[in-house]
Tab-separated table of C-alpha atoms (C1' of nucleotides) in Angstrom:
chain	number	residue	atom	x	y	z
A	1	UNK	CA	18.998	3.157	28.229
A	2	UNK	CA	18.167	0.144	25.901
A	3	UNK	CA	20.771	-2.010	27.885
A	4	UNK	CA	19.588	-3.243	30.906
A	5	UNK	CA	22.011	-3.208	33.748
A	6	UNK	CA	22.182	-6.906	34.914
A	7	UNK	CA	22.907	-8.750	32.297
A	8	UNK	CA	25.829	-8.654	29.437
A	9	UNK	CA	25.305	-9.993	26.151
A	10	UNK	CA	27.565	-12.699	24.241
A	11	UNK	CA	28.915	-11.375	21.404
A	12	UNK	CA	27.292	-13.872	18.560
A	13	UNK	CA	23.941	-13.269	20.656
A	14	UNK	CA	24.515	-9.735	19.334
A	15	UNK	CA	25.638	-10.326	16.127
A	16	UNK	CA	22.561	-13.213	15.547
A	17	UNK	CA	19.591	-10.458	16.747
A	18	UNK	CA	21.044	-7.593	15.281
A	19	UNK	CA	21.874	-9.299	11.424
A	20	UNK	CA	18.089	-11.407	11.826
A	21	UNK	CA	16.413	-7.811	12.889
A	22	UNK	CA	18.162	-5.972	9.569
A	23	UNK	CA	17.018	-8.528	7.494
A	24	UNK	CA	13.805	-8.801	8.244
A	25	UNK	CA	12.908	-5.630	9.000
A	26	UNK	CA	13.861	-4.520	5.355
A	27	UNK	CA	11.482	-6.761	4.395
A	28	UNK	CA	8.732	-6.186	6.865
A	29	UNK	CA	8.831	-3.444	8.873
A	30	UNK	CA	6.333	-4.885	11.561
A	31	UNK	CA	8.434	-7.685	12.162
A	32	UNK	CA	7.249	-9.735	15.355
A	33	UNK	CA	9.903	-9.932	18.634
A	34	UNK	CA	8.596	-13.441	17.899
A	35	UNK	CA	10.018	-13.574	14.386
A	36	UNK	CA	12.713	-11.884	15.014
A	37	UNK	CA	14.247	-13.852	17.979
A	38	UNK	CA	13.242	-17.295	15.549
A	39	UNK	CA	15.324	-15.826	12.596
A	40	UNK	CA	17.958	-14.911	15.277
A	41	UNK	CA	17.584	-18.532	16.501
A	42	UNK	CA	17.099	-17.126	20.097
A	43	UNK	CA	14.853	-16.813	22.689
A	44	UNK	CA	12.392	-14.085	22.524
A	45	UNK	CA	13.391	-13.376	26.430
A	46	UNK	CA	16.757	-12.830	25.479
A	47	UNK	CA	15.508	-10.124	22.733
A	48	UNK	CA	13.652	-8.727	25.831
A	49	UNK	CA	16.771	-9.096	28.165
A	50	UNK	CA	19.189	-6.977	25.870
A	51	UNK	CA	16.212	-4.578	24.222
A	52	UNK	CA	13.613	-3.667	26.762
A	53	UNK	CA	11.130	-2.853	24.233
A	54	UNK	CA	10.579	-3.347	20.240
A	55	UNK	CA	10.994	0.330	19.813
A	56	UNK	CA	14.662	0.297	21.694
A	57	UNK	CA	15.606	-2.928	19.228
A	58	UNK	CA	14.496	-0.624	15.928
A	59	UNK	CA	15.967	2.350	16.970
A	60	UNK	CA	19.598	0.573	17.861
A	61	UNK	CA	19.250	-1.663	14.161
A	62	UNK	CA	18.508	1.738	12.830
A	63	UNK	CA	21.635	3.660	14.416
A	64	UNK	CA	23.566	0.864	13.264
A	65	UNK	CA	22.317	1.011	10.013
A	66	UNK	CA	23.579	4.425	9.897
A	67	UNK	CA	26.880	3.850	11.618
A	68	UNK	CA	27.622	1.549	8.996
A	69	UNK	CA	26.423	3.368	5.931
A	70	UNK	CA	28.483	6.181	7.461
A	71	UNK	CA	31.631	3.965	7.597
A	72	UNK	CA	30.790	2.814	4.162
A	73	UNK	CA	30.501	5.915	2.225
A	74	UNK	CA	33.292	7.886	3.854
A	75	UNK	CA	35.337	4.670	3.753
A	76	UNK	CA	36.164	4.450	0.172
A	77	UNK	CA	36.363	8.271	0.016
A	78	UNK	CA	39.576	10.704	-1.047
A	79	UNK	CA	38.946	14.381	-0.580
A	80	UNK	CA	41.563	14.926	-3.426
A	81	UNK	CA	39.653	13.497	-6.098
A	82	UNK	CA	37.275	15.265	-8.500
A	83	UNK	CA	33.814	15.517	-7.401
A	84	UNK	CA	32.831	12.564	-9.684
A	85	UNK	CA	34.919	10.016	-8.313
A	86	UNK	CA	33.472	10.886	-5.522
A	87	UNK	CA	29.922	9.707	-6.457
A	88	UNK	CA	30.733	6.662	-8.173
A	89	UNK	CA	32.704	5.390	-5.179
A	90	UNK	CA	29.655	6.422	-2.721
A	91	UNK	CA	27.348	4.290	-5.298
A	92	UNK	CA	30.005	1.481	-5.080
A	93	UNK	CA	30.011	1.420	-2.020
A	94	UNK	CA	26.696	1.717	-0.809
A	95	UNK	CA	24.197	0.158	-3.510
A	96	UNK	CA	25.255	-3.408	-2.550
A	97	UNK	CA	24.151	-3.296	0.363
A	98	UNK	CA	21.012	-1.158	-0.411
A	99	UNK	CA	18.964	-4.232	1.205
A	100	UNK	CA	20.565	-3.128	4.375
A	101	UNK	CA	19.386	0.550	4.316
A	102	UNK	CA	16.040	0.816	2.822
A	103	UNK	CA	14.393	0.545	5.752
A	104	UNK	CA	16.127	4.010	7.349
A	105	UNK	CA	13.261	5.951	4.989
A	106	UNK	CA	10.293	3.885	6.140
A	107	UNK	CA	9.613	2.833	9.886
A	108	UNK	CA	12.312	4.005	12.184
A	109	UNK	CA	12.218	7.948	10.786
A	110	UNK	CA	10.192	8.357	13.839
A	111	UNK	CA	12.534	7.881	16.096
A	112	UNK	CA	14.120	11.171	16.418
A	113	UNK	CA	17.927	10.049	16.758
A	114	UNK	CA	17.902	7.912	13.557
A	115	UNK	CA	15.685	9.953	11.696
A	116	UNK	CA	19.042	12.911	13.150
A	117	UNK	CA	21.220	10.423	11.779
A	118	UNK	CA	19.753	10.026	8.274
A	119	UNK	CA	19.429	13.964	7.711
A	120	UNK	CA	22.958	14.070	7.980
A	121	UNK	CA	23.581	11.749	5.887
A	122	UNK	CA	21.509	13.564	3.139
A	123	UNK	CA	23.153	16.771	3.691
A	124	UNK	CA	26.955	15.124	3.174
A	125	UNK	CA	24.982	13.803	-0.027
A	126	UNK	CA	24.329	17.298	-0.194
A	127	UNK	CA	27.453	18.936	-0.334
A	128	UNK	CA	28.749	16.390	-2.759
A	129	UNK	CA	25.737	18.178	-5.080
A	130	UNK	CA	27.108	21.611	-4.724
A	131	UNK	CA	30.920	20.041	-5.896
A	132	UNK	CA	29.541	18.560	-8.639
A	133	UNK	CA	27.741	21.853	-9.316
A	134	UNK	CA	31.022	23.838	-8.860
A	135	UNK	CA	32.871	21.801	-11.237
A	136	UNK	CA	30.263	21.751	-13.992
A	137	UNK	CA	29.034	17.915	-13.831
A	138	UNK	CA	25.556	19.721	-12.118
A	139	UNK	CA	23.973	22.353	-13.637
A	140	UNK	CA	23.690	25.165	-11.373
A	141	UNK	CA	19.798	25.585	-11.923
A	142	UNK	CA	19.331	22.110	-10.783
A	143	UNK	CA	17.669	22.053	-7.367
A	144	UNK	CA	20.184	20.477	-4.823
A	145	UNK	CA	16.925	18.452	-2.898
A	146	UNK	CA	16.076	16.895	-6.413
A	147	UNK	CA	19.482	15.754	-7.400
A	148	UNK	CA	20.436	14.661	-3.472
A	149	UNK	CA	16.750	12.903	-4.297
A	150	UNK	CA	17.582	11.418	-7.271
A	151	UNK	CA	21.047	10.206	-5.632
A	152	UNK	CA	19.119	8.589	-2.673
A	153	UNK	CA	16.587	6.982	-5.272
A	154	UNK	CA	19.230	6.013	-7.442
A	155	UNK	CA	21.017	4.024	-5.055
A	156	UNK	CA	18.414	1.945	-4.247
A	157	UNK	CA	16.981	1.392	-7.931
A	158	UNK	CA	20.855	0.166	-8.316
A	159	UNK	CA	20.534	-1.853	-5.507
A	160	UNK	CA	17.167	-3.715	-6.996
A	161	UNK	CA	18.725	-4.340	-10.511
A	162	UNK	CA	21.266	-6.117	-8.717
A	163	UNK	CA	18.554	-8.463	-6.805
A	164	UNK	CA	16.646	-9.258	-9.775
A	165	UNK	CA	19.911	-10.340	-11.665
A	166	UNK	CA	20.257	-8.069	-14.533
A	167	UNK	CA	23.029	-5.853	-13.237
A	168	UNK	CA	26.423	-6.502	-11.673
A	169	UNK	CA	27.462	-4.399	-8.371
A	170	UNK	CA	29.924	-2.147	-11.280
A	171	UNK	CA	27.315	-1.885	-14.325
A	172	UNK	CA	24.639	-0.992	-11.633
A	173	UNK	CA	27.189	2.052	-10.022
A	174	UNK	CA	28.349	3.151	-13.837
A	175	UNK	CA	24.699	3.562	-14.756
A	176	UNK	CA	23.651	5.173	-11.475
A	177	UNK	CA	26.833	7.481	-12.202
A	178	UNK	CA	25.483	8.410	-15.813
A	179	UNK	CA	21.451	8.495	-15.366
A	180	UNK	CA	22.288	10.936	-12.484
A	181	UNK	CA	24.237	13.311	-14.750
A	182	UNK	CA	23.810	12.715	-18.438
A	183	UNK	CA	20.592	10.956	-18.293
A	184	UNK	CA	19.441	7.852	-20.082
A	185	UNK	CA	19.376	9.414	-24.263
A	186	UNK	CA	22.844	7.893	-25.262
A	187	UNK	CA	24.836	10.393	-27.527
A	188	UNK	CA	25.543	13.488	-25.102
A	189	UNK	CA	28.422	12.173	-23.249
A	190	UNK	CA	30.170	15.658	-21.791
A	191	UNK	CA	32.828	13.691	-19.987
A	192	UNK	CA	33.778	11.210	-22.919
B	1	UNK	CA	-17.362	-10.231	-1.957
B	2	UNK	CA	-16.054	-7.592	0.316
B	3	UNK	CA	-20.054	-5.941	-0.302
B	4	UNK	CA	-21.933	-7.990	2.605
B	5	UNK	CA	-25.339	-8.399	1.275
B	6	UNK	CA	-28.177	-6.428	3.413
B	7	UNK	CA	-26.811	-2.992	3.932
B	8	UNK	CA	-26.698	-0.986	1.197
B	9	UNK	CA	-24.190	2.255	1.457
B	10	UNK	CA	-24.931	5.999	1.103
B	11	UNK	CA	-22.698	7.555	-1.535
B	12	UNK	CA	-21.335	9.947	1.252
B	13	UNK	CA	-20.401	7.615	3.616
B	14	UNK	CA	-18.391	5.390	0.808
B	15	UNK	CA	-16.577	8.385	-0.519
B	16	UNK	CA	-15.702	9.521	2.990
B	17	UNK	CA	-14.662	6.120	4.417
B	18	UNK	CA	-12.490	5.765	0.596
B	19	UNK	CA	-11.063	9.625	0.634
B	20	UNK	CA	-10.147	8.754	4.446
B	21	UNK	CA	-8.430	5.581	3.693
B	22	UNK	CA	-6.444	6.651	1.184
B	23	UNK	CA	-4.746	9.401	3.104
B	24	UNK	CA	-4.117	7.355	6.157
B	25	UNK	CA	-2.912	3.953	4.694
B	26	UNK	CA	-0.200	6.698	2.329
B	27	UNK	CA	1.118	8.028	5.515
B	28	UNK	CA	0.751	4.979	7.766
B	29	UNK	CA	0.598	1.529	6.299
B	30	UNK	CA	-0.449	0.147	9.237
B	31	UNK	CA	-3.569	2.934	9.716
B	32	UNK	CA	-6.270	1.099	12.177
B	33	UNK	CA	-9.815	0.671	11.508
B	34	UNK	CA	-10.551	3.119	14.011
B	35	UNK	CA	-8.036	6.001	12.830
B	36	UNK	CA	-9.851	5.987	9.258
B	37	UNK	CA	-13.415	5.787	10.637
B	38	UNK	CA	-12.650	8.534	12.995
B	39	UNK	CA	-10.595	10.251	9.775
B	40	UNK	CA	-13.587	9.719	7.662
B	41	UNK	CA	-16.247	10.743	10.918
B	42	UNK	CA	-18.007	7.770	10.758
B	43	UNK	CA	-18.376	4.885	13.092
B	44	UNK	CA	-16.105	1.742	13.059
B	45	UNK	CA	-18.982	-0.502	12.979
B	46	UNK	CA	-19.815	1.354	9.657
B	47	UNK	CA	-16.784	0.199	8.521
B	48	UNK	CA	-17.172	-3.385	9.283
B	49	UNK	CA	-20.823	-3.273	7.469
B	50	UNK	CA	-19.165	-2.492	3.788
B	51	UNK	CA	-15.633	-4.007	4.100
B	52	UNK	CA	-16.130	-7.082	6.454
B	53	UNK	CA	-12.404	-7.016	6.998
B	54	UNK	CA	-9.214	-5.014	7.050
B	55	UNK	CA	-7.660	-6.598	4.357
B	56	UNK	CA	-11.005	-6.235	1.907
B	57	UNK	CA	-10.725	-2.354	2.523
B	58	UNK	CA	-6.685	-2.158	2.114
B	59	UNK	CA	-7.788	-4.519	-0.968
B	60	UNK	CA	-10.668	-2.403	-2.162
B	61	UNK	CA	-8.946	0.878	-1.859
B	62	UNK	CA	-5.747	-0.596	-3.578
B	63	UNK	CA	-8.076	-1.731	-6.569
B	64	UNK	CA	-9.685	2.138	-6.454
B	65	UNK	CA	-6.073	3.583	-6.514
B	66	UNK	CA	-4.541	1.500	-9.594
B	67	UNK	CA	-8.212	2.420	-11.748
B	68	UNK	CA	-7.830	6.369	-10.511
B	69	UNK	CA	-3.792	5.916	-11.830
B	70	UNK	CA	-5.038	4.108	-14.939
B	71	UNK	CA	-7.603	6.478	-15.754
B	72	UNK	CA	-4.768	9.557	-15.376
B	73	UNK	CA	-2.046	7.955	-17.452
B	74	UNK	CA	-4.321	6.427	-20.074
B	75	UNK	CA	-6.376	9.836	-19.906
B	76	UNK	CA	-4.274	12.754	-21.435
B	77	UNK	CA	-2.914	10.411	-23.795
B	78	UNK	CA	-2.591	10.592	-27.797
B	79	UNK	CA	-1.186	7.714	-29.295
B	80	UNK	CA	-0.614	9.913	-32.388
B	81	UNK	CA	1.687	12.139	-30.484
B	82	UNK	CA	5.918	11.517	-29.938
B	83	UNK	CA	6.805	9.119	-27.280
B	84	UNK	CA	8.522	11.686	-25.608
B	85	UNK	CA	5.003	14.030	-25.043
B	86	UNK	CA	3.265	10.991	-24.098
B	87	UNK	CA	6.337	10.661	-21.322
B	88	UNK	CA	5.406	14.525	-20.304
B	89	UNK	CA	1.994	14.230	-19.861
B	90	UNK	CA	1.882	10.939	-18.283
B	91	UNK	CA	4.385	12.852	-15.996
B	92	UNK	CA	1.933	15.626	-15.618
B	93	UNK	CA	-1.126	14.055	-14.887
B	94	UNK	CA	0.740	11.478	-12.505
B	95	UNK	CA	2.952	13.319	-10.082
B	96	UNK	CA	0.451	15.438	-8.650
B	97	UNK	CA	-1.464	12.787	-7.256
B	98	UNK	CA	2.165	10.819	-6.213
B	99	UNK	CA	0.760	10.823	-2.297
B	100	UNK	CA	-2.316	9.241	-3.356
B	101	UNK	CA	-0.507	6.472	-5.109
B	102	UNK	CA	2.631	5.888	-3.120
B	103	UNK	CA	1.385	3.140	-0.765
B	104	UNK	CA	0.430	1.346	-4.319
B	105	UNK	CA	4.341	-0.230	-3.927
B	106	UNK	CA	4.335	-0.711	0.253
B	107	UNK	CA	1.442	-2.714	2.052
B	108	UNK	CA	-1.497	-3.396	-0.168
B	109	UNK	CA	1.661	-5.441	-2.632
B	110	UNK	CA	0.767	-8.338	-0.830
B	111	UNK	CA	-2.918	-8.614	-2.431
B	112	UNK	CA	-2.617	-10.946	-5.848
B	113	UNK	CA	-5.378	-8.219	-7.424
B	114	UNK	CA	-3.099	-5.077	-6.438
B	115	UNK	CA	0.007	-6.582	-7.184
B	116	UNK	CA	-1.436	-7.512	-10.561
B	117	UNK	CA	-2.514	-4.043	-11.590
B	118	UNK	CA	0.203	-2.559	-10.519
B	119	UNK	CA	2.709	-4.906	-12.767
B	120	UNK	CA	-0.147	-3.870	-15.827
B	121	UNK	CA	0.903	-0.392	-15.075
B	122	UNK	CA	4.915	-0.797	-14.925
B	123	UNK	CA	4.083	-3.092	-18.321
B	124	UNK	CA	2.590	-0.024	-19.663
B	125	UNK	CA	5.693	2.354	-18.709
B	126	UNK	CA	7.504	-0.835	-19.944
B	127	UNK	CA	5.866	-0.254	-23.545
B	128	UNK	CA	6.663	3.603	-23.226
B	129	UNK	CA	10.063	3.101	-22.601
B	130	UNK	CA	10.206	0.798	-25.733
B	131	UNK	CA	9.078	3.866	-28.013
B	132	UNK	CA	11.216	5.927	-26.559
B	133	UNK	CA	14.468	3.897	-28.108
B	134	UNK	CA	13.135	3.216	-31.468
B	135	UNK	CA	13.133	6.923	-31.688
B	136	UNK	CA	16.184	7.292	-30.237
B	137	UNK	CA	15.251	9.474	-26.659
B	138	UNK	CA	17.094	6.738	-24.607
B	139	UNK	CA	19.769	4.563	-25.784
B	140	UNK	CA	19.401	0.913	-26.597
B	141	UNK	CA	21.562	-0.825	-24.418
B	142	UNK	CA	19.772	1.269	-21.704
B	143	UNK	CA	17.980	-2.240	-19.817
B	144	UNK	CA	14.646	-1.368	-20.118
B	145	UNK	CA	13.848	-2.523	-16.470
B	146	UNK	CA	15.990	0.561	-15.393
B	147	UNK	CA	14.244	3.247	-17.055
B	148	UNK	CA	11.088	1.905	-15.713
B	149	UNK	CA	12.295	1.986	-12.399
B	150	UNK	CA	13.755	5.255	-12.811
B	151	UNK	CA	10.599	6.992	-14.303
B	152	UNK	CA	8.865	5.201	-11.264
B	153	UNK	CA	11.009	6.816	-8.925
B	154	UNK	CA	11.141	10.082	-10.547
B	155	UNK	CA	7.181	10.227	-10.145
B	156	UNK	CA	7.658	9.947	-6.513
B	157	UNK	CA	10.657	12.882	-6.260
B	158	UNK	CA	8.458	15.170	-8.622
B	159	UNK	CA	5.567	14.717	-6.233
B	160	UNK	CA	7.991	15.444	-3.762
B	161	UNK	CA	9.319	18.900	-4.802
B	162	UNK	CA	5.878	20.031	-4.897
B	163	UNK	CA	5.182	18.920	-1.725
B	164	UNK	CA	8.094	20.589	-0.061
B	165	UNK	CA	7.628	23.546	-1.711
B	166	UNK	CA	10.209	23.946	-4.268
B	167	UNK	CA	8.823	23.120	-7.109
B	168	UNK	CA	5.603	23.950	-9.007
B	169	UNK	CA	3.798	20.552	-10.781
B	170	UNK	CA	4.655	21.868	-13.915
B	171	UNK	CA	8.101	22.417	-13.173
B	172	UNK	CA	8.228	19.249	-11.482
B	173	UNK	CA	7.363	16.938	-14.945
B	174	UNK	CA	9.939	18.764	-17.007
B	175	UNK	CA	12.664	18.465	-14.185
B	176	UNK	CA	11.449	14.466	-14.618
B	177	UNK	CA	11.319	14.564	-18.389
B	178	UNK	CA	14.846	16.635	-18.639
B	179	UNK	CA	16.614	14.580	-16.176
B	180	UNK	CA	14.823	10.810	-17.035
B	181	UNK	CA	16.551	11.717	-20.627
B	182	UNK	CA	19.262	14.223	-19.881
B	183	UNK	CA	20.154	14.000	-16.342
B	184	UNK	CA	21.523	16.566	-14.445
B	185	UNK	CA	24.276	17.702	-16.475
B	186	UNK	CA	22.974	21.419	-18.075
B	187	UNK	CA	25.023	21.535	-21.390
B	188	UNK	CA	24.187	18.278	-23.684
B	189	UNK	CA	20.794	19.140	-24.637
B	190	UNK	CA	20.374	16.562	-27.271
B	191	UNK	CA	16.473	17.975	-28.334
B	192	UNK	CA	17.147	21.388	-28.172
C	1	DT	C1'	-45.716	12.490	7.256
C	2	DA	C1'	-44.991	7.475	7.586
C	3	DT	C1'	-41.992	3.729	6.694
C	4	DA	C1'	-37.898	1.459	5.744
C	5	DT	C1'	-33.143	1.327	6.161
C	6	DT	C1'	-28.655	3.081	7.050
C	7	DT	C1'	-25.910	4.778	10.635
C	8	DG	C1'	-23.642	5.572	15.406
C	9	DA	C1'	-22.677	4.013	19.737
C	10	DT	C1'	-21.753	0.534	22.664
C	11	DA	C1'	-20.758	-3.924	24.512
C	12	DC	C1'	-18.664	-8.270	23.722
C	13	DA	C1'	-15.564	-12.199	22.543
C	14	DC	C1'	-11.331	-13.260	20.389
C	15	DT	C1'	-6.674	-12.872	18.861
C	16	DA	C1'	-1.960	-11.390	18.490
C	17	DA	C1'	1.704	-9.114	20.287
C	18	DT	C1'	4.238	-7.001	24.139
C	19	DG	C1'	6.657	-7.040	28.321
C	20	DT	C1'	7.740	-9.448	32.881
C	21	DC	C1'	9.062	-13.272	35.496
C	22	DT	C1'	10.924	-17.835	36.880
C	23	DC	C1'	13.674	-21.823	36.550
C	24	DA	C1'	16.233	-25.409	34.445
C	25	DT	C1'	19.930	-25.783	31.135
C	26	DT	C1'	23.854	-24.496	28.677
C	27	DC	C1'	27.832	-22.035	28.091
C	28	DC	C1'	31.915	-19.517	29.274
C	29	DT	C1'	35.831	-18.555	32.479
C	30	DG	C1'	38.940	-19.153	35.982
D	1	DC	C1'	36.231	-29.297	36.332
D	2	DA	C1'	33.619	-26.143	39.227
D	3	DG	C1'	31.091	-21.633	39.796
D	4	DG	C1'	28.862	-17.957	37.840
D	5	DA	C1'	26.351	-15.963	34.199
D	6	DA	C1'	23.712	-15.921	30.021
D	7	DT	C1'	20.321	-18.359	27.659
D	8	DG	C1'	15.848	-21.012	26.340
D	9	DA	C1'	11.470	-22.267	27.394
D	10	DG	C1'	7.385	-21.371	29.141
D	11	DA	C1'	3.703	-19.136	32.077
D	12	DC	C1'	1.490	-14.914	32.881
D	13	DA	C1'	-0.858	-10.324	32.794
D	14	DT	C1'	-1.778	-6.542	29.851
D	15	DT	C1'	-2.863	-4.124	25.883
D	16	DA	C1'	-4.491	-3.000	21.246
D	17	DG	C1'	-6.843	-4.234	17.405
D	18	DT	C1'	-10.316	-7.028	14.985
D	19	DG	C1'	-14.775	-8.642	13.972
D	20	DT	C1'	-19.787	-9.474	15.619
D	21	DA	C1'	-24.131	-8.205	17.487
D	22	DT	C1'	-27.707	-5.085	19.207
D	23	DC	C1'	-30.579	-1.090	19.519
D	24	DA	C1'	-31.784	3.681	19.466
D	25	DA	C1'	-31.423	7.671	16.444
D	26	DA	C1'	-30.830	9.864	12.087
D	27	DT	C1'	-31.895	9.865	7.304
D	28	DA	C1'	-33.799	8.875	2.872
D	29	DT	C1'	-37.876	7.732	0.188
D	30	DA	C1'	-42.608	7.046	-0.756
DNA sequence: TATATTTGATACACTAATGTCTCATTCCTG
DNA sequence: CAGGAATGAGACATTAGTGTATCAAATATA
């Protein structure tokens, strides 16, 4: 549907529109064709050959996006380790690149695939809530939308202490790890 | 400057046009002259008259929204009182009005004046936060550009809750308060 | 009620962005 | 190295939004 039949695409085309359209739509989410084909160092007909229309191009960066925040949290995952492990290895994984994501919340949620796409992303967040309720590290009385919430804010307020330079990729996914469950007052460590 | 000189402007029309604006530009950041004059049920030309240009009402209404948030937080507020009430009731007063404030962080950032007030306000959370370790509610070696964010962020989810449903906006500040300083874990209660 | 002034509606010029098309050039592939 | 295909550059029509101007109607004020 968003690849028109005639032509084929070179692969570092691809690559060049797709990277320059993540970028700067995370920054701007009314990017220009025009600014996004110069970033790209492309034509802006080419954008047009391979995306018939701005809304096809946001819609496939924002199924990407998905696709690869997908691969990235279930990547690092083992189904045999506590609940806990769990998290920290989702924040690992996905808070550096948290300048690739942000822009899943704003803009392309109305497109009704991506916006498909990012629900199910919160609900696997989801059901990582309820094991971390079943093994104790969530109080049961905790709403699961406010902790998957607090997850989904916490990866991106991770993400921004990396970019202004006063966290490292690990500090930023230990502290996500212990605001999210024992909060910022220092002495109550349950899982010292 | 954005006040053209021969028209004055009937109270009603100005609180219209500013009540309209503020709801659109929070759900749409890219709201057009003609969706808020039609929101507010006045013409566009009305518009025009009082902010000559798009950017002087995104400006003006920016401006209005960091005074109405100043006047909240500063409001219920007794320096006399622990650091930790001052962090409920700014909580309190705040989150309610979260969908009034949100688009303080999105579009209207790139105006020098909003950008301004809004680093004043994050400075005052800044100061907040700075009470709240000397008496011993978060931990030193907390960075204090963290707990901002996260306090930030946490007026956003509270405002949340309450707009899905699920939680009441007094329920909403202590799930902030308990889970800024506690997180999510239900046993260490440190100020119990 | 009479007067002054704001407002609404409309028309207009202008701009920026989109989407289509063509053609020369460049790049792969055989 | 030749042929075919993708690309870059540019022209073009179209659309949507902005900002200005005008004038009749509504509204406030005296």
């Amino acid at each position: 549907m968003s690849t028109p039949r005639k032509h084929a695409i070179r692969p570092a085309t691809l690559e060049a529109i797709v990277e320059a359209a993540i970028r700067l739509l995370n920054v701007n989410a009314g990017a220009t064709m025009s600014e996004i084909a110069a970033r790209a160092g492309v034509g802006r007909a080419t954008l047009h050959r391979h995306f018939r229309t701005r809304n096809d191009l946001v819609r496939a960066i924002g199924l990407r996006c998905i696709e690869e925040m997908n691969a990235a949290v279930r990547g690092g995952q083992d189904a045999g380790k506590p609940a806990v492990d769990r998290l920290r290895s989702m924040f690992r994984a996905v808070i550096p690149m948290g300048d690739r994501y942000s822009f899943l919340s704003l803009e392309s949620a109305d497109d009704a695939g991506v916006r498909q796409g990012y629900r199910a992303q919160l609900q696997w967040v989801a059901a990582l809530v309820e094991d971390l309720k079943i093994q104790g590290d969530i109080a049961a009385d905790v709403p699961t939308p406010w902790a998957v919430a607090q997850i989904d804010q916490l990866v991106w307020t991770g993400w921004n202490g990396i970019a202004e330079g006063y966290l490292t990729p690990d500090e930023a996914s230990e502290l996500a790890v212990g605001t999210l469950l024992r909060g910022l007052h220092g002495e109550a460590r349950p899982h010292a």
